[in-house]
């Protein structure tokens, strides 16, 4: 039951899927979405301490991803504006961001998969 | 050790080789420059070389990237050519040409290009490794 409680708290993470929209490296409005994930922390806090720490680290990871996407955005803009950044620096930063994004979406897929698996349980 | 540390080490190598390439280009472009940037006659361009130093990039001391710490002038003497008609000739009619060895600069340029390729391949392999790790999660 505890496990189900912890996982149901995860359902709020679906809100984070908004981040996948940032893959186009458009103006990242995802920051507010990620802050919204803080609410997930709060709701899970009452259920279970381990789940809480997991969600905290997940939240941190998404925050880091957002920072990375923002930094990539900034360096692409500066490169396009004729800045002194090296081409490979920009490219590698983009690759790092894309690997991070892929990790984030894979984690999200796994979580949603686990959630829907639990929801299918016949009581 | 994050997979990004590998990429950053490779990136430091790419940056270093870009600088080496820049310096080689500068040396080759100025192989006949009889004046330095200050425009003083009789003081030709001096061949330059980059000094690289290993530098810790991530949390692990053994995994080191590279950074260029200095650009030094070559101590090789200038080439003196007898050409009294040249405006930069001295009283004896000799012109001081730069100490640039074009053949060795060409070799250095090719070395820089190849090293750049090597580091790019490392970055690609590190990225592929990360993607392979992500594929472990696939059913």
Short mmCIF file of C-alpha atoms in Angstrom, two decimals:
data_model
loop_
_atom_site.label_atom_id
_atom_site.label_comp_id
_atom_site.label_asym_id
_atom_site.label_seq_id
_atom_site.Cartn_x
_atom_site.Cartn_y
_atom_site.Cartn_z
CA UNK A 1 0.00 0.00 0.00
CA UNK A 2 2.85 2.29 0.85
CA UNK A 3 4.44 1.53 -2.45
CA UNK A 4 1.25 2.41 -4.28
CA UNK A 5 1.02 5.64 -2.33
CA UNK A 6 4.53 6.58 -3.27
CA UNK A 7 3.97 5.80 -6.91
CA UNK A 8 0.67 7.61 -7.10
CA UNK A 9 2.57 10.69 -5.98
CA UNK A 10 4.65 10.20 -9.07
CA UNK A 11 1.68 10.79 -11.31
CA UNK A 12 2.33 14.50 -10.89
CA UNK A 13 5.52 13.95 -12.84
CA UNK A 14 3.46 13.71 -15.99
CA UNK A 15 3.52 17.50 -15.75
CA UNK A 16 7.24 17.36 -16.38
CA UNK A 17 6.61 15.89 -19.80
CA UNK A 18 6.27 19.52 -20.80
CA UNK A 19 10.07 19.55 -20.78
CA UNK A 20 10.23 17.32 -23.83
CA UNK A 21 8.94 20.34 -25.69
CA UNK A 22 12.25 22.00 -24.85
CA UNK A 23 14.04 19.61 -27.19
CA UNK A 24 13.54 22.16 -29.93
CA UNK A 25 15.70 24.43 -27.77
CA UNK A 26 13.04 27.04 -28.05
CA UNK A 27 12.69 29.58 -25.25
CA UNK A 28 12.63 27.23 -22.28
CA UNK A 29 9.52 27.89 -20.30
CA UNK A 30 10.09 24.54 -18.66
CA UNK A 31 11.56 26.24 -15.59
CA UNK A 32 8.14 26.93 -14.16
CA UNK A 33 7.06 23.39 -14.99
CA UNK A 34 9.99 22.04 -13.03
CA UNK A 35 9.20 24.26 -10.10
CA UNK A 36 5.75 22.80 -10.35
CA UNK A 37 7.36 19.42 -9.74
CA UNK A 38 8.28 20.75 -6.33
CA UNK A 39 4.65 20.27 -5.47
CA UNK A 40 5.15 16.59 -6.16
CA UNK A 41 7.82 16.58 -3.47
CA UNK A 42 5.44 18.10 -1.01
CA UNK A 43 2.69 15.59 -1.63
CA UNK A 44 5.05 12.67 -1.41
CA UNK A 45 6.66 13.92 1.78
CA UNK A 46 3.87 12.60 3.93
CA UNK A 47 3.94 9.12 2.47
CA UNK A 48 7.46 7.74 2.60
CA UNK A 49 10.92 9.11 3.27
CA UNK A 50 12.77 7.03 0.61
CA UNK A 51 10.23 7.98 -2.07
CA UNK A 52 10.65 11.58 -1.05
CA UNK A 53 14.43 11.48 -1.53
CA UNK A 54 13.95 9.77 -4.88
CA UNK A 55 11.61 12.50 -6.02
CA UNK A 56 14.03 15.10 -4.70
CA UNK A 57 16.86 13.71 -6.75
CA UNK A 58 14.55 13.41 -9.74
CA UNK A 59 13.60 17.03 -9.28
CA UNK A 60 17.28 17.98 -9.04
CA UNK A 61 18.00 16.02 -12.20
CA UNK A 62 15.27 17.83 -14.09
CA UNK A 63 16.51 21.15 -12.76
CA UNK A 64 19.99 20.30 -13.99
CA UNK A 65 18.58 19.29 -17.37
CA UNK A 66 16.79 22.60 -17.62
CA UNK A 67 19.99 24.48 -16.79
CA UNK A 68 21.82 22.48 -19.43
CA UNK A 69 19.18 23.25 -22.06
CA UNK A 70 19.27 26.92 -21.12
CA UNK A 71 23.08 26.99 -21.36
CA UNK A 72 22.90 25.28 -24.76
CA UNK A 73 20.34 27.79 -25.89
CA UNK A 74 22.58 30.65 -24.76
CA UNK A 75 25.69 29.29 -26.49
CA UNK A 76 23.81 28.64 -29.73
CA UNK A 77 22.53 32.22 -29.68
CA UNK A 78 26.00 33.58 -28.96
CA UNK A 79 27.50 31.42 -31.71
CA UNK A 80 24.84 32.51 -34.19
CA UNK A 81 25.47 36.12 -33.22
CA UNK A 82 29.13 35.70 -34.18
CA UNK A 83 30.49 35.10 -30.71
CA UNK A 84 33.94 33.66 -30.10
CA UNK A 85 32.65 30.22 -29.07
CA UNK A 86 34.21 27.27 -30.87
CA UNK A 87 31.98 25.24 -33.14
CA UNK A 88 32.85 21.99 -31.36
CA UNK A 89 32.05 23.49 -27.96
CA UNK A 90 28.56 24.37 -29.13
CA UNK A 91 28.07 20.99 -30.82
CA UNK A 92 29.26 19.00 -27.80
CA UNK A 93 27.10 21.06 -25.49
CA UNK A 94 24.13 20.27 -27.73
CA UNK A 95 25.01 16.57 -27.68
CA UNK A 96 25.32 16.60 -23.88
CA UNK A 97 21.93 18.25 -23.62
CA UNK A 98 20.37 15.77 -26.02
CA UNK A 99 21.78 12.79 -24.07
CA UNK A 100 20.48 14.33 -20.84
CA UNK A 101 17.09 14.89 -22.41
CA UNK A 102 16.98 11.32 -23.66
CA UNK A 103 17.84 10.09 -20.16
CA UNK A 104 15.07 12.24 -18.69
CA UNK A 105 12.46 11.01 -21.15
CA UNK A 106 13.55 7.39 -20.61
CA UNK A 107 13.19 7.82 -16.85
CA UNK A 108 9.77 9.37 -17.38
CA UNK A 109 8.72 6.51 -19.67
CA UNK A 110 9.82 3.96 -17.06
CA UNK A 111 7.92 5.75 -14.31
CA UNK A 112 4.73 6.02 -16.34
CA UNK A 113 5.10 2.39 -17.35
CA UNK A 114 5.39 1.36 -13.67
CA UNK A 115 2.45 3.60 -12.80
CA UNK A 116 0.14 2.18 -15.43
CA UNK A 117 1.28 -1.35 -14.52
CA UNK A 118 0.22 -0.72 -10.92
CA UNK A 119 -3.04 0.90 -12.04
CA UNK A 120 -3.93 -2.21 -14.02
CA UNK A 121 -3.86 -4.26 -10.78
CA UNK A 122 -7.18 -6.03 -10.24
CA UNK A 123 -8.41 -5.52 -6.69
CA UNK B 1 32.75 9.77 -13.26
CA UNK B 2 30.06 11.13 -15.49
CA UNK B 3 30.01 10.27 -19.17
CA UNK B 4 30.10 14.00 -19.77
CA UNK B 5 33.57 14.16 -18.21
CA UNK B 6 34.83 12.02 -21.09
CA UNK B 7 33.18 14.37 -23.54
CA UNK B 8 34.69 17.38 -21.76
CA UNK B 9 38.17 15.87 -21.86
CA UNK B 10 37.74 15.29 -25.59
CA UNK B 11 36.41 18.84 -25.93
CA UNK B 12 39.53 20.21 -24.22
CA UNK B 13 41.59 18.26 -26.76
CA UNK B 14 39.54 19.73 -29.60
CA UNK B 15 40.06 23.25 -28.27
CA UNK B 16 43.79 22.62 -27.86
CA UNK B 17 44.15 21.32 -31.41
CA UNK B 18 42.17 24.25 -32.77
CA UNK B 19 44.66 26.59 -31.12
CA UNK B 20 47.57 24.55 -32.51
CA UNK B 21 45.96 24.85 -35.94
CA UNK B 22 45.55 28.62 -35.47
CA UNK B 23 49.22 28.95 -34.58
CA UNK B 24 50.28 26.81 -37.54
CA UNK B 25 48.13 28.98 -39.81
CA UNK B 26 49.70 32.09 -38.32
CA UNK B 27 53.22 30.72 -38.87
CA UNK B 28 52.47 29.72 -42.46
CA UNK B 29 50.75 33.01 -43.27
CA UNK B 30 53.69 34.97 -41.88
CA UNK B 31 56.47 32.88 -43.41
CA UNK B 32 57.54 35.94 -45.43
CA UNK B 33 56.61 38.73 -43.00
CA UNK B 34 59.66 40.91 -42.60
CA UNK B 35 58.02 43.07 -39.95
CA UNK B 36 56.26 42.28 -36.68
CA UNK B 37 52.86 43.65 -35.79
CA UNK B 38 54.45 46.85 -34.48
CA UNK B 39 55.67 47.53 -38.02
CA UNK B 40 59.36 47.84 -37.12
CA UNK B 41 61.72 47.10 -40.02
CA UNK B 42 64.46 44.52 -39.47
CA UNK B 43 62.45 42.59 -36.89
CA UNK B 44 60.68 39.78 -38.76
CA UNK B 45 57.85 37.63 -37.46
CA UNK B 46 58.98 34.92 -35.05
CA UNK B 47 57.76 31.36 -35.36
CA UNK B 48 55.37 30.45 -32.55
CA UNK B 49 54.63 27.17 -30.82
CA UNK B 50 51.92 26.18 -28.32
CA UNK B 51 52.73 24.62 -24.94
CA UNK B 52 50.14 22.15 -23.69
CA UNK B 53 49.64 21.04 -20.13
CA UNK B 54 47.57 18.20 -18.67
CA UNK B 55 44.75 19.41 -16.49
CA UNK B 56 42.27 17.64 -14.26
CA UNK B 57 38.75 18.09 -15.62
CA UNK B 58 36.41 15.96 -13.56
CA UNK B 59 36.38 14.58 -10.03
CA UNK B 60 38.92 11.89 -10.93
CA UNK B 61 42.55 13.06 -10.83
CA UNK B 62 43.73 10.41 -13.30
CA UNK B 63 41.35 11.51 -16.07
CA UNK B 64 42.95 14.65 -17.36
CA UNK B 65 42.11 17.01 -20.13
CA UNK B 66 44.52 19.38 -21.79
CA UNK B 67 44.89 23.12 -21.81
CA UNK B 68 47.22 25.44 -23.66
CA UNK B 69 49.29 27.33 -21.11
CA UNK B 70 51.58 29.38 -23.32
CA UNK B 71 52.54 30.36 -26.84
CA UNK B 72 56.32 30.59 -27.09
CA UNK B 73 58.56 32.02 -29.78
CA UNK B 74 60.95 29.68 -31.50
CA UNK B 75 64.63 30.37 -30.68
CA UNK B 76 65.73 29.42 -34.21
CA UNK B 77 67.71 32.24 -35.93
CA UNK B 78 66.14 34.27 -38.71
CA UNK B 79 66.82 33.48 -42.33
CA UNK B 80 69.06 36.17 -43.90
CA UNK B 81 68.62 36.70 -47.62
CA UNK B 82 70.69 39.07 -49.76
CA UNK B 83 68.17 41.38 -51.45
CA UNK B 84 69.42 45.00 -51.52
CA UNK B 85 66.32 46.20 -53.37
CA UNK B 86 64.01 45.20 -50.53
CA UNK B 87 62.83 48.17 -48.41
CA UNK B 88 63.56 46.14 -45.27
CA UNK B 89 67.16 45.36 -46.24
CA UNK B 90 69.85 46.42 -43.75
CA UNK B 91 73.05 48.37 -44.60
CA UNK B 92 74.73 45.22 -45.98
CA UNK B 93 71.74 44.50 -48.25
CA UNK B 94 70.46 41.53 -46.24
CA UNK B 95 66.78 41.06 -45.38
CA UNK B 96 65.81 39.22 -42.20
CA UNK B 97 63.07 36.73 -43.03
CA UNK B 98 61.12 34.86 -40.30
CA UNK B 99 62.56 31.69 -38.81
CA UNK B 100 59.48 29.76 -39.99
CA UNK B 101 60.21 26.27 -41.31
CA UNK B 102 57.34 25.87 -43.77
CA UNK B 103 57.78 22.11 -44.18
CA UNK B 104 57.69 21.42 -40.46
CA UNK B 105 54.74 23.81 -40.06
CA UNK B 106 52.84 21.87 -42.72
CA UNK B 107 53.58 18.66 -40.81
CA UNK B 108 52.42 20.30 -37.58
CA UNK B 109 49.23 21.47 -39.27
CA UNK B 110 48.48 17.94 -40.47
CA UNK B 111 49.21 16.64 -36.98
CA UNK B 112 46.78 19.16 -35.50
CA UNK B 113 44.07 18.18 -38.00
CA UNK B 114 44.51 14.48 -37.26
CA UNK B 115 44.58 15.03 -33.49
CA UNK B 116 41.38 17.01 -33.84
CA UNK B 117 39.80 14.06 -35.65
CA UNK B 118 40.99 11.71 -32.90
CA UNK B 119 39.42 13.82 -30.18
CA UNK B 120 36.19 14.16 -32.16
CA UNK B 121 36.07 10.38 -32.48
CA UNK B 122 36.57 10.02 -28.71
CA UNK B 123 33.69 12.42 -28.07
CA UNK B 124 31.51 10.46 -30.46
CA UNK B 125 32.43 7.15 -28.81
CA UNK B 126 31.65 8.59 -25.36
CA UNK B 127 28.27 9.78 -26.57
CA UNK B 128 27.56 6.40 -28.17
CA UNK B 129 28.47 4.76 -24.87
CA UNK B 130 25.90 6.89 -23.06
CA UNK B 131 23.25 6.03 -25.65
CA UNK B 132 24.12 2.32 -25.36
CA UNK B 133 23.67 2.59 -21.59
CA UNK B 134 20.25 4.14 -22.16
CA UNK B 135 19.35 1.26 -24.47
CA UNK B 136 19.83 -1.11 -21.52
CA UNK B 137 16.49 0.17 -20.25
CA UNK B 138 14.68 -0.88 -23.41
CA UNK B 139 12.66 -4.05 -23.17
#
